[in-house]
XYZ file of C-alpha atoms in Angstrom:
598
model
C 0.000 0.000 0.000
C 2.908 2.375 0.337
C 3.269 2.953 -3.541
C -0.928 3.277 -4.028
C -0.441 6.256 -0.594
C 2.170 7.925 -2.770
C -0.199 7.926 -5.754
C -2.797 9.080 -3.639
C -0.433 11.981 -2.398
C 0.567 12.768 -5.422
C -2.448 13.118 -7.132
C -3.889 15.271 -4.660
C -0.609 17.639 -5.474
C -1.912 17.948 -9.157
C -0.324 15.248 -11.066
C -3.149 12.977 -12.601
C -0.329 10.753 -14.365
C -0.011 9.405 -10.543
C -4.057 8.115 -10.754
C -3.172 6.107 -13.539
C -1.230 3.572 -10.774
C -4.257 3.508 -8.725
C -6.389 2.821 -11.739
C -3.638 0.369 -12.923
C -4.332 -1.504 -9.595
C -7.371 -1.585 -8.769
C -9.400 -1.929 -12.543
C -9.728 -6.008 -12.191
C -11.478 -5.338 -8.976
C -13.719 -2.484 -10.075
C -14.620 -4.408 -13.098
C -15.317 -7.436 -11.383
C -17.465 -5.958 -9.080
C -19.171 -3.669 -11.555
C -19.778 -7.143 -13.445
C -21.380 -9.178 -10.430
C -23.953 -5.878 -10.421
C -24.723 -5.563 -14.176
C -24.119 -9.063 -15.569
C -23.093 -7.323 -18.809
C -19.456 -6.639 -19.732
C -19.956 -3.570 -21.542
C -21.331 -1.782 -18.708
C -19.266 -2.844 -16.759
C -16.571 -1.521 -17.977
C -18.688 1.809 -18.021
C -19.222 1.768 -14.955
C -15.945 0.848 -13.292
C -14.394 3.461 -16.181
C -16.876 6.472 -14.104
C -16.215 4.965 -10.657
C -12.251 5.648 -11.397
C -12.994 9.772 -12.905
C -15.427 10.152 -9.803
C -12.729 8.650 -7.571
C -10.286 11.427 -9.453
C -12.851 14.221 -8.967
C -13.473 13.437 -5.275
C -9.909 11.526 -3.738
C -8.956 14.515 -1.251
C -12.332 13.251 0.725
C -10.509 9.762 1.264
C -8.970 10.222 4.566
C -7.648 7.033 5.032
C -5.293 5.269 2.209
C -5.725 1.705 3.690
C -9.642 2.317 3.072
C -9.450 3.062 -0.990
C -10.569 -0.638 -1.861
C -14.081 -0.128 -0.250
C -14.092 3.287 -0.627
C -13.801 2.463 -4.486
C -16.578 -0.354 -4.174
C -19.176 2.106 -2.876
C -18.511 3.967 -5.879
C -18.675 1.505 -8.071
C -21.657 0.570 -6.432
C -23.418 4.264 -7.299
C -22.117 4.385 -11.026
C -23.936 0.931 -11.212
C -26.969 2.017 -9.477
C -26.736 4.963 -12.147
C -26.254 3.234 -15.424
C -28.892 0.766 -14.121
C -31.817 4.111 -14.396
C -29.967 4.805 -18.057
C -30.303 1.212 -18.861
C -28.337 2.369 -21.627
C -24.708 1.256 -22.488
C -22.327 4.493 -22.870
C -18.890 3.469 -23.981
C -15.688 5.348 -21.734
C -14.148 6.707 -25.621
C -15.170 7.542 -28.733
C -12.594 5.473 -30.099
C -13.548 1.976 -28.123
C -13.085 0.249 -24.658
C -12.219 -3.276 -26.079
C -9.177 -4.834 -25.695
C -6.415 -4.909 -27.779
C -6.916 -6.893 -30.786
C -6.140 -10.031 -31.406
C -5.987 -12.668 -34.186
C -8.125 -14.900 -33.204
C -10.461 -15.807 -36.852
C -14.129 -15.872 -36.532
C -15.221 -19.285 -35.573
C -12.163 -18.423 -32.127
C -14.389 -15.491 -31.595
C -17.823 -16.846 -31.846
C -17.079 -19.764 -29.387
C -15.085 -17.334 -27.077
C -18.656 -14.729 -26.607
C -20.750 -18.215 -26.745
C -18.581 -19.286 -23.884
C -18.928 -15.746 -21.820
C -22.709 -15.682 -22.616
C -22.959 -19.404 -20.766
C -20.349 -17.668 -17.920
C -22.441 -14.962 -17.590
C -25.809 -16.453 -17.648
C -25.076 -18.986 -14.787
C -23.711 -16.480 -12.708
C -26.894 -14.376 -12.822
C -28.644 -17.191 -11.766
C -26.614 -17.210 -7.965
C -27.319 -15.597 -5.313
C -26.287 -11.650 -5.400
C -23.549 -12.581 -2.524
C -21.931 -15.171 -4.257
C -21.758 -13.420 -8.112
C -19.815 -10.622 -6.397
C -17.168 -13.110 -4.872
C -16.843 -15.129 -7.808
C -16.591 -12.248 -10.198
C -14.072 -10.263 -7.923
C -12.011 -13.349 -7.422
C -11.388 -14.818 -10.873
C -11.699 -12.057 -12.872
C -9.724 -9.636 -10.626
C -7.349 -11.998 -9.872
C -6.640 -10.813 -6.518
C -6.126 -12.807 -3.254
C -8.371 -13.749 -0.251
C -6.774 -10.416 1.663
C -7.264 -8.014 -1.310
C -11.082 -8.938 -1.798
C -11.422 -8.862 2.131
C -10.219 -5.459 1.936
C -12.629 -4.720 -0.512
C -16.034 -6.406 0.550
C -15.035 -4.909 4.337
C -15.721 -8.517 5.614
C -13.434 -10.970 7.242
C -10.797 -13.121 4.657
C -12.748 -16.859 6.294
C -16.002 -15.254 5.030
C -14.374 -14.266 1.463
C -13.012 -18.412 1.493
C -17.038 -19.462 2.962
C -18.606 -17.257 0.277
C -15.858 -18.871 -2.793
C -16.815 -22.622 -1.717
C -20.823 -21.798 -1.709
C -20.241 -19.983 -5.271
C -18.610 -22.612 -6.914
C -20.703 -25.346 -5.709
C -23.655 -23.850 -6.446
C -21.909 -22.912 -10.000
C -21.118 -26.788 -10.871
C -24.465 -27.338 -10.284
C -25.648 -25.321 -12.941
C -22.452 -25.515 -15.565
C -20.652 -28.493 -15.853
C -16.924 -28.409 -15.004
C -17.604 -24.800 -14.004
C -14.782 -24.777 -11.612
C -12.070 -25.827 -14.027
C -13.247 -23.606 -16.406
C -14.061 -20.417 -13.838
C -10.613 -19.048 -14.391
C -9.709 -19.659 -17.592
C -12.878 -18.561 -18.706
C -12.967 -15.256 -16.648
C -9.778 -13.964 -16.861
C -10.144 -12.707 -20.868
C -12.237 -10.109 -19.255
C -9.686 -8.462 -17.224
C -8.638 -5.031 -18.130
C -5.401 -5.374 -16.411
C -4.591 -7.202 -19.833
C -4.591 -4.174 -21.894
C -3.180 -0.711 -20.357
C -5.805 1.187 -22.446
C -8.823 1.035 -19.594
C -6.322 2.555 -16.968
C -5.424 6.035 -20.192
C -8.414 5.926 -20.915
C -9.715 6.860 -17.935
C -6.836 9.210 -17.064
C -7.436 10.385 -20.538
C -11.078 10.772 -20.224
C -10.676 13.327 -17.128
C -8.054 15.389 -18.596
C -9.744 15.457 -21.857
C -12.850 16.998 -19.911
C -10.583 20.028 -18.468
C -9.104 20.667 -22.000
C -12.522 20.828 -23.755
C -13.566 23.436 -21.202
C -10.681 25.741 -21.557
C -10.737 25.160 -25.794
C -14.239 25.618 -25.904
C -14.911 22.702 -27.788
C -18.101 22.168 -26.947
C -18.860 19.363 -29.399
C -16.037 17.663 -27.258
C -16.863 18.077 -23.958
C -20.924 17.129 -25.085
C -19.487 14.053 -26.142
C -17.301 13.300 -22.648
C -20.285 14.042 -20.816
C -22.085 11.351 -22.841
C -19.867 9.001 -22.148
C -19.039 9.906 -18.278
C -22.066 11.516 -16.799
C -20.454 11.205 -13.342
C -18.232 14.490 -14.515
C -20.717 16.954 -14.728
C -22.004 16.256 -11.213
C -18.517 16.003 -9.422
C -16.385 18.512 -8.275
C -12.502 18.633 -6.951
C -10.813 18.521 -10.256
C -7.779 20.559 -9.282
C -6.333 19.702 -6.028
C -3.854 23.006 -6.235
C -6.770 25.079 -5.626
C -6.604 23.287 -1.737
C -7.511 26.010 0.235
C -8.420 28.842 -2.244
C -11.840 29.765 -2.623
C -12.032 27.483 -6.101
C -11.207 24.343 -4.227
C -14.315 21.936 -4.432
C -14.836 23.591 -7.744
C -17.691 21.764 -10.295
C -17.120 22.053 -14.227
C -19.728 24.593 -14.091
C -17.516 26.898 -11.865
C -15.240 26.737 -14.773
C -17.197 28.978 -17.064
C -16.337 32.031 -15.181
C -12.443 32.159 -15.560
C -12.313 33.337 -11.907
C -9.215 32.706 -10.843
C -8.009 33.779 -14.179
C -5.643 30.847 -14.976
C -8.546 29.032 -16.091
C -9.516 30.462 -19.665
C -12.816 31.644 -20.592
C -13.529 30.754 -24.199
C -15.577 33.217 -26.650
C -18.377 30.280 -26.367
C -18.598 29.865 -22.999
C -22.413 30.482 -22.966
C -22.772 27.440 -25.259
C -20.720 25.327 -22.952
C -22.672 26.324 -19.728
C -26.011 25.555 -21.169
C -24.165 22.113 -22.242
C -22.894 21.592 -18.929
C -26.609 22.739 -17.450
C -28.766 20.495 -19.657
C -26.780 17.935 -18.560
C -27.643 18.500 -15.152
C -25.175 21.124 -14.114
C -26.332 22.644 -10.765
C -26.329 26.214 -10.743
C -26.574 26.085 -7.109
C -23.465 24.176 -6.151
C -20.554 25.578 -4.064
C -17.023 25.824 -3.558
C -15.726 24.238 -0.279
C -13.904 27.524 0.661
C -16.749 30.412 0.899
C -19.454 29.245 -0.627
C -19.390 30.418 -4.268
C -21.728 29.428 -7.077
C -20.720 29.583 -10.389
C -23.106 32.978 -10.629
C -21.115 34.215 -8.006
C -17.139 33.329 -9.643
C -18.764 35.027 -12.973
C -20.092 38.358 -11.811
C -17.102 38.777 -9.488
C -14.586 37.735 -12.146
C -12.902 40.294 -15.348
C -12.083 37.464 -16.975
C -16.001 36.480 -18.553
C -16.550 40.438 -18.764
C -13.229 40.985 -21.113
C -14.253 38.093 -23.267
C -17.381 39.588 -23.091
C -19.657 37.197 -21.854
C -20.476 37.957 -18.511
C -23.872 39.316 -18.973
C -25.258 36.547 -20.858
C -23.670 33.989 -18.548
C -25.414 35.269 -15.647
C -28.624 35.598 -17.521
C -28.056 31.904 -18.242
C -27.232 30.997 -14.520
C -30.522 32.759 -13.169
C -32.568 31.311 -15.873
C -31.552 28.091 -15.243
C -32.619 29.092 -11.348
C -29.066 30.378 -9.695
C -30.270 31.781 -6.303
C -29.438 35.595 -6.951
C -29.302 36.408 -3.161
C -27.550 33.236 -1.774
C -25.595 33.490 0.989
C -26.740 37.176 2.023
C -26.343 38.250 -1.194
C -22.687 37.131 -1.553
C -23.108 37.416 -5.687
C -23.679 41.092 -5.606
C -21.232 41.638 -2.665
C -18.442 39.798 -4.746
C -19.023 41.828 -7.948
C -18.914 45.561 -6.301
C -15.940 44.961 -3.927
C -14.555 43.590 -7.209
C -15.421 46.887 -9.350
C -17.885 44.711 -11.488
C -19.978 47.308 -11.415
C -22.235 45.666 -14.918
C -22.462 42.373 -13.331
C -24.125 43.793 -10.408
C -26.409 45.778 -12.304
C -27.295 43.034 -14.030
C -27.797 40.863 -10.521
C -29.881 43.855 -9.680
C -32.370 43.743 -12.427
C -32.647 39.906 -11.789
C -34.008 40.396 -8.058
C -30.755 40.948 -5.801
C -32.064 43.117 -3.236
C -29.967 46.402 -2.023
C -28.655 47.456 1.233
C -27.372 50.973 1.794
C -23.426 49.585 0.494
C -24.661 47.426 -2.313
C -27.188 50.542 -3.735
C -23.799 52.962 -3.502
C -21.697 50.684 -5.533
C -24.651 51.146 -8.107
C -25.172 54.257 -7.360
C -28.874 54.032 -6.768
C -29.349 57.389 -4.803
C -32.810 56.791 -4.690
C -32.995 53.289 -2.924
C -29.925 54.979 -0.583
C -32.183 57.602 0.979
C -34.890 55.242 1.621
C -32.332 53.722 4.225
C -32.430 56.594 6.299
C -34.829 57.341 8.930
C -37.004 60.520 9.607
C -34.190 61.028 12.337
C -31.568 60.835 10.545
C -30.308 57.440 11.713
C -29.786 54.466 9.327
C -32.743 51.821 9.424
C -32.455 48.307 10.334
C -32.062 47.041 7.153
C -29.491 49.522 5.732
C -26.917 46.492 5.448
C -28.106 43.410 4.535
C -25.865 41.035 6.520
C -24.096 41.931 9.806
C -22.683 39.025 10.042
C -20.633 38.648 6.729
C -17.193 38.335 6.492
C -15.096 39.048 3.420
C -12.934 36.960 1.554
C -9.857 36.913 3.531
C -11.925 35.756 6.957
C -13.960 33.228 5.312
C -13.789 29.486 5.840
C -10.127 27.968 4.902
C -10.810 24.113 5.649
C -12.712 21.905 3.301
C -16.330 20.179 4.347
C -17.927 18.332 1.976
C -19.765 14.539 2.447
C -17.494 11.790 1.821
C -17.887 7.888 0.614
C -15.885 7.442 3.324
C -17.236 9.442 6.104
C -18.418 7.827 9.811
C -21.238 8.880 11.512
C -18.716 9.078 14.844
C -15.881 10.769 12.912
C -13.908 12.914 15.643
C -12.758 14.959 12.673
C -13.807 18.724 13.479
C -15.995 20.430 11.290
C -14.973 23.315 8.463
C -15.178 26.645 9.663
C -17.985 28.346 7.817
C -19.844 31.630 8.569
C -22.001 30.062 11.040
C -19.517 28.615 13.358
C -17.061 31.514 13.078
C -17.268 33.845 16.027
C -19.864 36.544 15.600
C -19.420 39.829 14.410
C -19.876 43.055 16.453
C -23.063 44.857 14.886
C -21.944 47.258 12.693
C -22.801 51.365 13.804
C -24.067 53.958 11.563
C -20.428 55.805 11.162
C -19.309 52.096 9.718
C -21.473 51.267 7.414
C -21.875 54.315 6.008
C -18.213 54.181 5.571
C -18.216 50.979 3.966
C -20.851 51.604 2.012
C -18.443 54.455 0.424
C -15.587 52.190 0.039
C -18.477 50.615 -2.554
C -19.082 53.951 -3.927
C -15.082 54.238 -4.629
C -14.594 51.128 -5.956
C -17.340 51.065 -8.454
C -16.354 55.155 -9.118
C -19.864 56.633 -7.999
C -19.022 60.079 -7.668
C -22.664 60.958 -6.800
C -23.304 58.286 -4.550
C -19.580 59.245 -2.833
C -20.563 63.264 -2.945
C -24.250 61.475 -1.158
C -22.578 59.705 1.983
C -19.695 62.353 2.664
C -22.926 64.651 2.757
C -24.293 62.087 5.407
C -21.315 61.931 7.476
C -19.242 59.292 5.955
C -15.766 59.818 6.792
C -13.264 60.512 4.299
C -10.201 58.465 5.745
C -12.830 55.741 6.828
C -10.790 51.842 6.314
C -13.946 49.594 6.556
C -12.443 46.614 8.326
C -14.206 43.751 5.938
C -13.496 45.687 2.979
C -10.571 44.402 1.027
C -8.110 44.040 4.511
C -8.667 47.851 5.630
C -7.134 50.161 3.278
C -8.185 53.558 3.529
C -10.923 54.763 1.063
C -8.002 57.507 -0.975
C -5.961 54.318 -1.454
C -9.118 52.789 -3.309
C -8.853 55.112 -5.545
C -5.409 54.816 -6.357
C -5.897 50.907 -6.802
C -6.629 49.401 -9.986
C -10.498 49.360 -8.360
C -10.411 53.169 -8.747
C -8.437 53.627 -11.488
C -7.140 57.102 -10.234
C -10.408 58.602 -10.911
C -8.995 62.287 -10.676
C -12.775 63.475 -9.300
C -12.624 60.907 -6.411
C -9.423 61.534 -5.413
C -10.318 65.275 -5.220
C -13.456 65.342 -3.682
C -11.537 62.892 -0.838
C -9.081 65.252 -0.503
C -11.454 68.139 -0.386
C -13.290 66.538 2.278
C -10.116 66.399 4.736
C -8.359 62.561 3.485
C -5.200 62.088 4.887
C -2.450 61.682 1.821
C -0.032 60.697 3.931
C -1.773 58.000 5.315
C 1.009 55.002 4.969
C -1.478 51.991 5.562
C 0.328 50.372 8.598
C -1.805 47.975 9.679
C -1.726 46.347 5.852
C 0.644 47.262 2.826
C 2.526 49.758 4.831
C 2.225 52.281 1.653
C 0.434 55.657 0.816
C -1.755 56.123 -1.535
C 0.559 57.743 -3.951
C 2.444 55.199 -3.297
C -0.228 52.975 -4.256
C -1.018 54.667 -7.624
C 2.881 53.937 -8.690
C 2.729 50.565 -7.742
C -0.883 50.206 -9.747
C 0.179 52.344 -12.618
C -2.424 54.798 -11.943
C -1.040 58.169 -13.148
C -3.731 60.691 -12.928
C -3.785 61.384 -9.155
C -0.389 61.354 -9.078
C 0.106 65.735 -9.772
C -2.798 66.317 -7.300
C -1.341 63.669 -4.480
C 2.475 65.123 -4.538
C 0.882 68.331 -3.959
C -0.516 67.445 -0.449
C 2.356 65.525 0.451
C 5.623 66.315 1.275
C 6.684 63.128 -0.462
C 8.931 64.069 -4.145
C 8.704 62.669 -7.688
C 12.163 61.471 -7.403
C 11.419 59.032 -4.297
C 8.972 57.128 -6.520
C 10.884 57.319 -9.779
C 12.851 53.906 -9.273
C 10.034 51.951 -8.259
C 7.771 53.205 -10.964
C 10.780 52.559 -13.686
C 11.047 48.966 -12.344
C 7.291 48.494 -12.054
C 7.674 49.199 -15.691
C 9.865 46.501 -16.727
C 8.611 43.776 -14.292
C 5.089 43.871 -15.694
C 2.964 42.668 -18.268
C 2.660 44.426 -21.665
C -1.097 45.006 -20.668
C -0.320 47.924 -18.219
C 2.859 49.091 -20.348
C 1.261 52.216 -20.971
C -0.220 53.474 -17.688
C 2.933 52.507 -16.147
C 5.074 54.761 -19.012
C 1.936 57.506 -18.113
C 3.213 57.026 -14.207
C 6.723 57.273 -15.194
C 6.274 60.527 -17.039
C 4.118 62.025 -14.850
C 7.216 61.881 -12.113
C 9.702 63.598 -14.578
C 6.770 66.098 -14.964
C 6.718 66.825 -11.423
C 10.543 66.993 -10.543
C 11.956 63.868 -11.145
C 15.120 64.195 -13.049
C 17.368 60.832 -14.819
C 20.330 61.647 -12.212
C 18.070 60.672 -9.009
C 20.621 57.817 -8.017
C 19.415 55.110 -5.716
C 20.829 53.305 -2.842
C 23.380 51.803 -4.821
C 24.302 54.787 -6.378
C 22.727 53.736 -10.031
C 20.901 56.948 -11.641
C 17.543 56.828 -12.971
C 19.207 57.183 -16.164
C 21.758 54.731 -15.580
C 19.098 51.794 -15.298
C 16.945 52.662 -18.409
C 20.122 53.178 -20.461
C 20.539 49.338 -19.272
C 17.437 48.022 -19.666
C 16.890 48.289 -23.164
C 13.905 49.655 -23.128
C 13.266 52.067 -25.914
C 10.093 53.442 -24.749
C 11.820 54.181 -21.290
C 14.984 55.787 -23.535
C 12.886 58.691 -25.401
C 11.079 59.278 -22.071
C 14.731 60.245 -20.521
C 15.865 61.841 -23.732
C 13.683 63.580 -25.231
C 15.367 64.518 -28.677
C 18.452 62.485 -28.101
C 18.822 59.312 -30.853
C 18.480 56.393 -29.191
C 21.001 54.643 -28.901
């Protein structure tokens, strides 16, 4: 068992080569199991060819590597139960699931399926007890021990149950037990390696589709394995993130970004939905739907299919306002400020922060009382945390779970300690942290009207930062207006963050590539041009070509404002030293205006 723990391990870590040992290993077993069920070798392999991607899909809930044989024969035992209600064969490939060929002429292969139809036919006629020994024993191959392990009954029972079966067998086939093993053991995968890459093959094949797009593709995996589009758990290296526990229909939404969203990706969720896709399910790690990973995400909106996607979700019945209306929540902290409208018009209802972020002045006044004072209901949820405070540990149900496991439960939102109410003062400053990030300048001009306070850092809003460093995120995009109206209103420019990044907001805007606050901010700081040159020059180079040209605006915006090449650093290299280095032309004619470059 040690080598099947370090495949175990090391599938968990990412590497789905590993699962083809563990496939390797157990298929005989799975298939002679699956075959004591169905009494029909084609489904059989089916169904021991889904038990092995569901056992992909869902291996970080086995918690105990000595347990995978029965852990493997209850899911065997469900794919069976579930190609039992098809009642339909679905082969694992395209290609084909027999074995490799052989040259045996016609007359060898007619008497070989005669023979397998007699095999077959007299072990449907035993009891159910004594088909699954037989089957697991001789075609499987494996000892008394191994199907012990298995069954989860004692080895004298497996050698008890092996005498009944064949007894009863050579009553109903003559010479049954000479012929058991020589007859059986054609049927064992284990003689071909193509059931253990085909499954491997079938799983990977799956993940590919979805990031090509290739719908036609992925239609036909889900075809053949229907067990994929109800999983979840494809990518272990998401343990702990807020995609781990992830279903194929969370994949749609490119959020985290290294997964891909395709130009078609509303054909493939409808795919993925009419084959019974819930637009419901969760992530393990704060409780996010698939509506809720597409309206928070950049990704579907710069491919340009958010929109429809959550049209599709909702239609297809996505709970708008789950989890206190984490959806909407996700998509303004996020600057998704489209995807929340859009949540809005489908039903998501508004609390004083949410209606900011929209900038629904309207719906914000109806929050306040007659007094003054903020109603009861002028934020949603008192109790919600954000991101970085949700749950970290998994909870799912698992094949293998006990009743009396001592195994603590996942933190969630429930169990958590509770939150202080929230006062007025807080979340009216949270609700213009909203305002900021979804660049509301109405809504903003609204709440500093109402008191909100201008270097306000809403605690469970994106780790504390203050409101002025919003803006000079890439959530603000230096919006020139907000930064002024901040400022106006008495923010503190030299606010350096301590309890988080440690950095001001101009600062901030460098390090974002935000140039247009950056005049107004060095004239209410004591801070110079030439502190932030360096940085901004090697922000430059270090980045992607996507923000080359705010981050050449940020560089020449500090040479406006008094930066000069000879600022030297602490190793003594000037500002002009390091571009002349870098080869960077861009940087070059920025330094040298008029001068050839050389």
């Amino acid at each position: 068992m040690d080598e099947i723990k370090r495949s175990i391990e090391q599938t968990k870590a990412g590497d789905i080569n590993a699962f083809g040992v563990i496939v390797t290993r157990f298929q005989d077993m799975a298939l002679g199991y699956a075959l004591s069920i169905l009494h029909d070798l084609q489904l059989a392999q089916d169904a021991a060819q889904e038990a092995f991607i569901a056992a992909y899909l869902n291996l970080d809930s086995l918690r105990d590597p000595q347990s995978l044989p029965a852990w493997l024969r209850r899911i065997v035992f469900t794919q069976c139960t579930r190609i039992r209600r098809r009642k339909q064969p679905a082969s694992i490939d395209p290609q084909t699931v027999d074995m490799e060929a052989t040259e045996a002429g016609p007359e060898e292969l007619f008497e070989s399926a005669q023979q397998r139809r007699i095999v077959a036919a007299a072990l449907r006629s035993l009891p159910e007890r004594s088909q699954e020994i037989l089957a697991l024993f001789y075609i499987s191959g494996y000892s008394y021990a191994e199907v012990a392990d298995m069954l989860t009954i004692p080895v004298s029972t497996v050698k008890k149950r092996l005498h009944d079966g064949r007894k009863l067998m050579k009553q109903r086939m003559t010479e049954m037990a000479e012929l058991a093993e020589e007859d059986f053991q054609p049927l064992r995968p284990s003689r071909s390696k193509k059931f253990s890459t085909d499954t491997v093959d079938a799983i990977r094949s799956a993940l590919e589709a979805m990031a090509a797009g290739d719908v036609a593709r992925l239609e036909q995996l889900l075809q053949k394995h229907p067990a994929l589009v109800e999983s979840s758990g494809f990518d272990d290296t998401e343990e702990g993130t807020y995609f781990h526990g992830a279903a194929l229909l969370h994949y749609v939404a490119g959020n985290p970004t290294d997964h891909p969203v395709p130009k078609n990706a509303a054909a493939a969720t409808r795919l993925l939905l009419k084959y019974g896709a819930d637009p419901n399910s969760m992530t393990d790690v704060g409780n996010n739907t698939p509506l809720c990973l597409v309206a928070s995400g950049r990704a579907a909106r710069e491919v340009g299919v958010q929109i429809e996607l959550i049209d599709i979700l909702v239609e297809a019945g996505a709970e708008v306002d789950a989890s206190d209306g984490l959806a909407i929540y996700a998509a303004l902290i996020h600057g998704e400020t489209d995807a929340s409208r859009a949540l809005f018009k489908h039903g998501a209802r508004l609390d004083l922060g949410f209606a900011a972020g929209l900038g629904e002045i309207g719906v914000m006044a109806s929050f306040v009382a007659d007094d003054g004072t903020l109603k009861a209901d002028a934020r949603r949820s008192h109790s919600r945390r954000p991101y970085y405070e949700r749950n970290v540990e998994p909870l799912r149900d698992s094949p293998s779970s006990d009743a009396d496991s001592s195994e603590p439960p996942a933190a969630t939102d429930a169990t958590l300690p509770a939150l202080p109410r929230m006062t007025d003062a807080e979340i009216l400053g949270e609700a213009l942290a909203y305002a900021v990030a979804n660049q509301q300048l109405e809504a903003m001009r609204w709440l500093l009207d109402h008191g909100a306070d201008p270097n306000v850092k809403p605690a469970r809003f994106h780790g504390g930062q203050s409101v002025l460093h919003l803006v000079c995120c890439n959530l603000g995009q230096g919006n020139v207006e907000a930064a002024k109206m901040l400022l106006d209103a008495g923010a503190d420019a030299d606010d350096n963050d301590p309890e988080s990044t440690g950095a001001t907001p101009l600062q901030w805007a460098v390090h974002n590539g935000q140039p247009a606050p950056i005049s107004m901010l060095l004239g209410c700081t004591d801070s110079t041009a030439a502190v932030h040159v360096h940085y901004a020059i090697k922000c430059l180079l270090e980045n992607d070509t996507k923000q080359r040209t705010r981050r050449l605006k940020v560089v020449e915006e500090l040479l406006k404002n008094g930066a000069t090449p000879a600022v030297a650093r602490g190793d003594g290299r000037t500002a002009a030293d390091v571009v002349e280095t870098s080869g960077d032309v861009d940087l070059q004619r920025l330094f040298a205006p008029g001068r050839p470059v050389k």
